[in-house]
mmCIF file of C-alpha atoms in Angstrom:
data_model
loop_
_atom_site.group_PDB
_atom_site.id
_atom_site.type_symbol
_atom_site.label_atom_id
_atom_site.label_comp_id
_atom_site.label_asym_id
_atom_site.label_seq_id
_atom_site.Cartn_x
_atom_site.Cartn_y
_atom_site.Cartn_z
ATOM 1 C CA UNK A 1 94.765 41.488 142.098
ATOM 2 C CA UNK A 2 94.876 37.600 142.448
ATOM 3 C CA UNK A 3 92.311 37.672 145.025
ATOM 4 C CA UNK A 4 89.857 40.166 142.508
ATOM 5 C CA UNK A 5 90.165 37.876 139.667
ATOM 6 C CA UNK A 6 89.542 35.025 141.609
ATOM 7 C CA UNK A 7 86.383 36.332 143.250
ATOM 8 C CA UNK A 8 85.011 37.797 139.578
ATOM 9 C CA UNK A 9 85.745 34.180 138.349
ATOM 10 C CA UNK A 10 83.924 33.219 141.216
ATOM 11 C CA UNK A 11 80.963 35.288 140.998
ATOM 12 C CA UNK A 12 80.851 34.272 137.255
ATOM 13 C CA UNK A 13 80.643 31.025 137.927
ATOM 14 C CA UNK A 14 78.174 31.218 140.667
ATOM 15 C CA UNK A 15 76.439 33.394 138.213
ATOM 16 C CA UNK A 16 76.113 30.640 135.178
ATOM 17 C CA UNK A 17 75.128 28.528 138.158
ATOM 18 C CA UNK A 18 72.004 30.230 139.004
ATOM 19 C CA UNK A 19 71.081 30.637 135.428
ATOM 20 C CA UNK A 20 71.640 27.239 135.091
ATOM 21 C CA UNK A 21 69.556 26.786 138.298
ATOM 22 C CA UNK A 22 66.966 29.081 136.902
ATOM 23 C CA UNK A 23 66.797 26.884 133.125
ATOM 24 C CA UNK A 24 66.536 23.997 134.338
ATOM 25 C CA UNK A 25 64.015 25.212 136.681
ATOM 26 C CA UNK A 26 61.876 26.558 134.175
ATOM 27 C CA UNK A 27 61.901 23.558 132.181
ATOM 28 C CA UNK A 28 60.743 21.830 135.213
ATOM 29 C CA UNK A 29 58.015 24.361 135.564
ATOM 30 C CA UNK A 30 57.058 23.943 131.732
ATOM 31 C CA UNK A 31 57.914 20.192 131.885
ATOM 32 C CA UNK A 32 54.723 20.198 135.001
ATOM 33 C CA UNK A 33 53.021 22.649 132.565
ATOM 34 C CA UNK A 34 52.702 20.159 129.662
ATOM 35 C CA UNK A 35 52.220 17.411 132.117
ATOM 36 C CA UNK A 36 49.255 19.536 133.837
ATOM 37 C CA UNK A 37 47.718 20.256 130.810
ATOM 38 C CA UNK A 38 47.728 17.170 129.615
ATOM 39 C CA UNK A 39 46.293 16.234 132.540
ATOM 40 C CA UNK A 40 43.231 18.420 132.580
ATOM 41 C CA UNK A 41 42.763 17.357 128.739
ATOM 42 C CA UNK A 42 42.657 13.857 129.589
ATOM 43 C CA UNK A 43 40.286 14.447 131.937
ATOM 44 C CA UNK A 44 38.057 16.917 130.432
ATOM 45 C CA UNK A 45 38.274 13.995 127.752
ATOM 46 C CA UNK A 46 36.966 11.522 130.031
ATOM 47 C CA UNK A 47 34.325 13.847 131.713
ATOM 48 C CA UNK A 48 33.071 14.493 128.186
ATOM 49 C CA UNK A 49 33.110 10.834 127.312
ATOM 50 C CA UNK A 50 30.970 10.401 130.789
ATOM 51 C CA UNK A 51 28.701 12.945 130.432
ATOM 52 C CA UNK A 52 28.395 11.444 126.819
ATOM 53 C CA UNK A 53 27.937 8.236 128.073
ATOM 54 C CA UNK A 54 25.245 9.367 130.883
ATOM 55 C CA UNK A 55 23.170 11.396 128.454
ATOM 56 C CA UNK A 56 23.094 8.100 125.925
ATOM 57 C CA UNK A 57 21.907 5.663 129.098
ATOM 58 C CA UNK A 58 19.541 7.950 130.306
ATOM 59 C CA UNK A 59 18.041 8.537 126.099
ATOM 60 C CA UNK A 60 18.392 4.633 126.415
ATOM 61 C CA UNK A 61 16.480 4.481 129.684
ATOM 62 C CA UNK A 62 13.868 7.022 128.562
ATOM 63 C CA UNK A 63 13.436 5.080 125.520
ATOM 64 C CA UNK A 64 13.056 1.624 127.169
ATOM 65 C CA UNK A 65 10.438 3.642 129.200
ATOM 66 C CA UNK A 66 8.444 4.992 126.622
ATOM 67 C CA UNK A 67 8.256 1.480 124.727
ATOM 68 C CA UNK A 68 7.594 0.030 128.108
ATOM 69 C CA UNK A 69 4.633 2.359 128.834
ATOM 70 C CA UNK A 70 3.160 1.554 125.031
ATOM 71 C CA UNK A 71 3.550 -1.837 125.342
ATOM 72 C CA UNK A 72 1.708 -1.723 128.769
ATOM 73 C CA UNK A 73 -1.060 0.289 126.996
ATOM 74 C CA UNK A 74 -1.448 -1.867 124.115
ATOM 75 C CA UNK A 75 -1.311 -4.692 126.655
ATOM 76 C CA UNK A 76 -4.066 -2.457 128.556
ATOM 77 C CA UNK A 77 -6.169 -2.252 125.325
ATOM 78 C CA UNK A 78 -5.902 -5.486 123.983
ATOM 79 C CA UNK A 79 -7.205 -6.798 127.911
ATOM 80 C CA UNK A 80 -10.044 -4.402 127.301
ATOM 81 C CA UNK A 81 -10.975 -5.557 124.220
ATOM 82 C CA UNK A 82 -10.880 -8.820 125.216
ATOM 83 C CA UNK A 83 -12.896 -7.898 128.301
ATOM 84 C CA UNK A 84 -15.385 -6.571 126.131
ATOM 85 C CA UNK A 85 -15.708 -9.277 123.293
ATOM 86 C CA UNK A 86 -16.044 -11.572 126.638
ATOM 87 C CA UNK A 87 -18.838 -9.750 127.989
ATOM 88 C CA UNK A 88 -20.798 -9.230 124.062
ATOM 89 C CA UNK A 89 -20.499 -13.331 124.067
ATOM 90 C CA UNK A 90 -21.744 -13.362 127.560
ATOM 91 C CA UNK A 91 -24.514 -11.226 126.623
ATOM 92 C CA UNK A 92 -25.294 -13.271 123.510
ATOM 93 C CA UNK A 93 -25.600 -16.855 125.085
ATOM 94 C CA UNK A 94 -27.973 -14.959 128.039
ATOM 95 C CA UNK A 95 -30.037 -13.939 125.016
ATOM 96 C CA UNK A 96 -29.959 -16.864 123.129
ATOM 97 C CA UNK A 97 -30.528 -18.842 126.377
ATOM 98 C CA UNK A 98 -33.639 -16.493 126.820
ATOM 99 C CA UNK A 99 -35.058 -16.329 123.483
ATOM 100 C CA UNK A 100 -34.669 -20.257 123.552
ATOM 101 C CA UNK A 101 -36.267 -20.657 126.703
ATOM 102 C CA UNK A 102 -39.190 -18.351 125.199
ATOM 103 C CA UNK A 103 -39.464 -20.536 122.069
ATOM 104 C CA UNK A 104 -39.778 -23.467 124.064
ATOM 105 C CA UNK A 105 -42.250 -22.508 126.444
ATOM 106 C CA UNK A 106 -44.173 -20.964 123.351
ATOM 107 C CA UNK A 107 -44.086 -24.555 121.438
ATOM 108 C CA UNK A 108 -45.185 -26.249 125.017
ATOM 109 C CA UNK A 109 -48.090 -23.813 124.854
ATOM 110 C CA UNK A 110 -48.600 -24.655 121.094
ATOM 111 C CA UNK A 111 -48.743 -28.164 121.655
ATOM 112 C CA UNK A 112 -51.154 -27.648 124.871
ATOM 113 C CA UNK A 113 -53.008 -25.864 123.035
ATOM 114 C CA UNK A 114 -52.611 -28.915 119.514
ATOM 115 C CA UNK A 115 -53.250 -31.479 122.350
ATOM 116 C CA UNK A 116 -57.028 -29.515 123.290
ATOM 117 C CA UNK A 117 -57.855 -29.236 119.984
ATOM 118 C CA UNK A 118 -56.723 -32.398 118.290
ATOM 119 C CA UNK A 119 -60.131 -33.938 118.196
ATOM 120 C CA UNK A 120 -61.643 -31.005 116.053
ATOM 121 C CA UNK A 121 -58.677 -31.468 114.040
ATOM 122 C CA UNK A 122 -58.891 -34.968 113.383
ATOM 123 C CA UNK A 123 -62.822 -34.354 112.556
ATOM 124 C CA UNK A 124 -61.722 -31.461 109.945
ATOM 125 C CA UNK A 125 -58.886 -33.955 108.647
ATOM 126 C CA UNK A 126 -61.299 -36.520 107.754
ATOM 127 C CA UNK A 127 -63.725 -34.138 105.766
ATOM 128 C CA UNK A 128 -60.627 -32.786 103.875
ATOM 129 C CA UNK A 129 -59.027 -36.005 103.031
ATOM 130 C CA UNK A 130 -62.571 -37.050 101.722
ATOM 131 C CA UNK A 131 -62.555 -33.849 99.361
ATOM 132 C CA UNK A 132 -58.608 -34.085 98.407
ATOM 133 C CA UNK A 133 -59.636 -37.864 97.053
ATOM 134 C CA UNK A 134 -62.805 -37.145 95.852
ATOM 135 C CA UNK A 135 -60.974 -34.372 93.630
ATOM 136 C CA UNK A 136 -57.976 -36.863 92.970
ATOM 137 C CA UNK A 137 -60.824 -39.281 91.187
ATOM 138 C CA UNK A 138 -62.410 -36.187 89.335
ATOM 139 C CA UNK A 139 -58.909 -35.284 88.117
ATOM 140 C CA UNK A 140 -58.059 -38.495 87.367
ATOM 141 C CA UNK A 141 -61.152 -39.461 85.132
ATOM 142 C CA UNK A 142 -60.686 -35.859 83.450
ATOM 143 C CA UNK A 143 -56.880 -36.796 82.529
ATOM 144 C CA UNK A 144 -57.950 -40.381 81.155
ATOM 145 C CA UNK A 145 -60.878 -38.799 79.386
ATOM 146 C CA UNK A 146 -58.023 -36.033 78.082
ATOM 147 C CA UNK A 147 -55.359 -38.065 77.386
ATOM 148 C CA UNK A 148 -57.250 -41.406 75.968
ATOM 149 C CA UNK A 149 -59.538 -39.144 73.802
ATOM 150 C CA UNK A 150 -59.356 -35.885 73.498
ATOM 151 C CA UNK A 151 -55.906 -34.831 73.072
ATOM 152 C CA UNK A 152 -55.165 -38.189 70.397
ATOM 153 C CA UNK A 153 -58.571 -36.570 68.399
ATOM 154 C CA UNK A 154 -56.502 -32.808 68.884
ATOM 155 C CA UNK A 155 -53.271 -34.123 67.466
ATOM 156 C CA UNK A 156 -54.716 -35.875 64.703
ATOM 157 C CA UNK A 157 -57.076 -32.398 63.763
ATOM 158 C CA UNK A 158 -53.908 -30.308 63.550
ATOM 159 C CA UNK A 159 -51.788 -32.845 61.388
ATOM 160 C CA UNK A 160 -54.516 -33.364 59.238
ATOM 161 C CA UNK A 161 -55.034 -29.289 59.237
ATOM 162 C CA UNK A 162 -51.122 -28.957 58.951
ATOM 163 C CA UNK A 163 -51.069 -31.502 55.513
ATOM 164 C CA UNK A 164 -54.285 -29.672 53.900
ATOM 165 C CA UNK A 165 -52.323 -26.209 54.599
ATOM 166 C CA UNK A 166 -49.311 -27.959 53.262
ATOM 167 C CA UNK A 167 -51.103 -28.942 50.189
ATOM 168 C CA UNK A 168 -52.696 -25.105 49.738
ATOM 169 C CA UNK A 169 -49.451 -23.770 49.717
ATOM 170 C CA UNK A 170 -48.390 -26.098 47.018
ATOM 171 C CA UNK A 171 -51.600 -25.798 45.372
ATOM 172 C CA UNK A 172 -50.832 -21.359 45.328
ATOM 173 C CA UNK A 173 -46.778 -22.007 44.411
ATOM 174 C CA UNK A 174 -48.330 -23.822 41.327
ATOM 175 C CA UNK A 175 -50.855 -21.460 40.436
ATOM 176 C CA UNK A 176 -48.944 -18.650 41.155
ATOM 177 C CA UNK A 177 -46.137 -19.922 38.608
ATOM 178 C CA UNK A 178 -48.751 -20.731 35.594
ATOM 179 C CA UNK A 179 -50.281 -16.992 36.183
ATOM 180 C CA UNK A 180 -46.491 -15.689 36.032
ATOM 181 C CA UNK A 181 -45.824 -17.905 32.736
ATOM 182 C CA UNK A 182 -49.046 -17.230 31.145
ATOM 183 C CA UNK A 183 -47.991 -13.101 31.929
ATOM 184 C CA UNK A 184 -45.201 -13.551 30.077
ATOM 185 C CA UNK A 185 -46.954 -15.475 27.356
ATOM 186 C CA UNK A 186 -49.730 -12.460 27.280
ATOM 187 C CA UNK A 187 -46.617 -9.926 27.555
ATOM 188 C CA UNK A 188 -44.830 -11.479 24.572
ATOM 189 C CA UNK A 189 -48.071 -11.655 22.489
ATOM 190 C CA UNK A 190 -49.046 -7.651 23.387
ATOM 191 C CA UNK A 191 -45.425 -6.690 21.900
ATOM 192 C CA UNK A 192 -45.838 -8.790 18.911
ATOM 193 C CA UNK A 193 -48.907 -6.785 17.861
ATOM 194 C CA UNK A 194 -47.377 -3.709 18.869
ATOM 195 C CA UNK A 195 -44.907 -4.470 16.551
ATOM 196 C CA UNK A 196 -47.524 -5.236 13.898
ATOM 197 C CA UNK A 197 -49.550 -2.734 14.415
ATOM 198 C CA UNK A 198 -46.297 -0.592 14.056
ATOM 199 C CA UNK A 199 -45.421 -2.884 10.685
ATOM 200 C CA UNK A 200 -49.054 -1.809 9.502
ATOM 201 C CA UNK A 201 -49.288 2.089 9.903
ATOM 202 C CA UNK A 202 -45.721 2.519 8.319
ATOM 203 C CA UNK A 203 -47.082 0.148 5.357
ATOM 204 C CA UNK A 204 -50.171 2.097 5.158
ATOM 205 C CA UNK A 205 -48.102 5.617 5.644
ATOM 206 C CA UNK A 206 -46.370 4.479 2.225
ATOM 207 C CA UNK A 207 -49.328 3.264 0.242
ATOM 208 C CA UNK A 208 -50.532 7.156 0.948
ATOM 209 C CA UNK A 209 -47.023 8.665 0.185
ATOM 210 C CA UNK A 210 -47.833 6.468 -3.385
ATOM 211 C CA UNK A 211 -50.905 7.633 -4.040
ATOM 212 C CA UNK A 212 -50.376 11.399 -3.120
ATOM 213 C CA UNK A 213 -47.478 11.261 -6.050
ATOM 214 C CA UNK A 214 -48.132 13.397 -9.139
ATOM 215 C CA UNK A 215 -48.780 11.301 -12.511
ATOM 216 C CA UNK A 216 -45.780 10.568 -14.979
ATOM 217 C CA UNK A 217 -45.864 12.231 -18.603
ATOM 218 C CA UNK A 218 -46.784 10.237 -21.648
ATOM 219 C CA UNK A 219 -44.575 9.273 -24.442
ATOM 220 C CA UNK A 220 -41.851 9.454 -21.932
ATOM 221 C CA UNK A 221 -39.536 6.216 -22.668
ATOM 222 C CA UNK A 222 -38.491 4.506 -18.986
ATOM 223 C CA UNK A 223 -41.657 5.529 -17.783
ATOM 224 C CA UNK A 224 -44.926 4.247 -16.485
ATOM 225 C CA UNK A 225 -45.941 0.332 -15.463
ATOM 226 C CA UNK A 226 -44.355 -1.913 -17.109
ATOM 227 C CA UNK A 227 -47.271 -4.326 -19.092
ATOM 228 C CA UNK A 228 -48.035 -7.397 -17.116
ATOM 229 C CA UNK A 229 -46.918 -5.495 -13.939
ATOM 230 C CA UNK A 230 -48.784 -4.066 -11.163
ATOM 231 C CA UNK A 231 -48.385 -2.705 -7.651
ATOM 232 C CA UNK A 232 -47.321 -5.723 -5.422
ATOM 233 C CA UNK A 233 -49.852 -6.119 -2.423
ATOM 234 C CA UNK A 234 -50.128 -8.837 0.016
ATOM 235 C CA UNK A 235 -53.568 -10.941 -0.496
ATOM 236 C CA UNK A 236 -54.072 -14.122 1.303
ATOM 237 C CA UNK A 237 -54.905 -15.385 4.717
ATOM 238 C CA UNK A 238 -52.724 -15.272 7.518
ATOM 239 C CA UNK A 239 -52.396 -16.377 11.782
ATOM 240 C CA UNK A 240 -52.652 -13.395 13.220
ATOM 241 C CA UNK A 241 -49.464 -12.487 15.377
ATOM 242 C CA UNK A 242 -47.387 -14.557 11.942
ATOM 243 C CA UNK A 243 -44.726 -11.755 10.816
ATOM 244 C CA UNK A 244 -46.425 -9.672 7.718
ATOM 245 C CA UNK A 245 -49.413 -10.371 9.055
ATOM 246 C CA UNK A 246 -52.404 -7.965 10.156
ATOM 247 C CA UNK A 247 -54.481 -8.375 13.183
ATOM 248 C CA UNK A 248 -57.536 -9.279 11.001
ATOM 249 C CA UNK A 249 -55.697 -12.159 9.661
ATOM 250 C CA UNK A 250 -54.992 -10.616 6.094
ATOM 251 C CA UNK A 251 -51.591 -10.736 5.121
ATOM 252 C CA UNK A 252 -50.050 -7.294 4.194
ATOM 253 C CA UNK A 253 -46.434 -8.232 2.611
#
């Protein structure tokens, strides 16, 4: 029975051993798990951080490419319009060298051609020099005869024209203010008679009213004229236009 318990303590212990065995084996396994997959992160990491890298140089490269291919066309352009401002100035001096080889064979023809017929033209020169002085002397003599005579004989015809028109319109400012007083005058005198005239016909409108009044009775105390009394009338000589007045110069009141 020794034995028995001995070998069961045995197997038991051999038993703990291989679980033992078997734990720490697992965590040796899961220990080169972690470390694996740390591992393959760290380099999936870094292959994503290359491929990052590559696609960045090669959008770098293609950039530098592109502005490398602009610049070369702009370069291009700029060449071409350089060539072609250098050929438009080439072409310009070639015409202007032309044109100013034309001109100057034209003026060596023109003076050929002064040179043949400079002794007609000195013969025409002459007559025309005699005219232009000939008319210079008529002119002249004209002016003198102008300004030594007739324009002094001008000047003094209009001032003396200017003072006489100066005087007329004096002369018609005075005239025209005696007519304008002596209208008033004639104005004044016409109301004056009016007023007379008006004086006269209401006098005369009373003497009628007088006359067309029925007689008072006799023996009637207080009435009829008074002795030594008689209707009051004017008599006497007067101005006519005088206040009481009449226009035939016999005073009325």
């Amino acid at each position: 029975m020794s034995a028995t318990r001995d070998n069961s303590v045995l197997f038991s212990l051999n038993q703990l051993l291989s679980l033992h065995e078997e734990a720490v084996r697992a965590e040796e396994e899961a220990a080169r798990a972690r470390v694996e997959a740390e591992r393959t992160a760290r380099e999936d990491a870094a292959r994503r951080e290359a491929e990052a890298l590559m696609q960045k140089a090669r959008e770098e490269a293609e950039r530098i490419a592109r502005e490398e291919a602009a610049r070369r066309a702009e370069a291009a352009r700029l060449e071409a319009l350089r060539l072609a401002e250098v050929e438009r100035a080439r072409a310009e001096v070639e015409t202007q060298a032309r044109l100013e080889m034309m001109r100057k064979a034209d003026e060596h023809e023109r003076a050929l051609a002064a040179l043949r017929e400079d002794e007609k033209k000195k013969k025409l020169k002459r007559a025309l020099v005699s005219c232009v002085l000939g008319a210079a002397a008529l002119i002249g003599g004209g002016m003198g005869l102008y300004f030594g005579k007739i324009k002094p004989d001008q000047d003094a015809l209009l001032a003396s024209q200017a003072a006489d028109a100066a005087a007329t319109r004096e002369e018609a400012a005075k005239l025209r203010a005696k007519l304008d007083a002596d209208a008033k005058r004639m104005d004044e005198v016409a109301r004056r008679l009016e007023e007379e005239k008006q004086k006269a016909r209401e006098l005369e409108e009373k003497k009628n009213a007088a006359n067309e009044a029925p007689p008072t009775r006799p023996g009637r105390p207080g009435t009829g004229p008074k002795p030594n009394e008689g209707p009051k009338t004017g008599g006497g000589k007067c101005e006519p236009g005088d206040p009481g007045c009449g226009i035939d110069g016999t005073r009325l009141f």
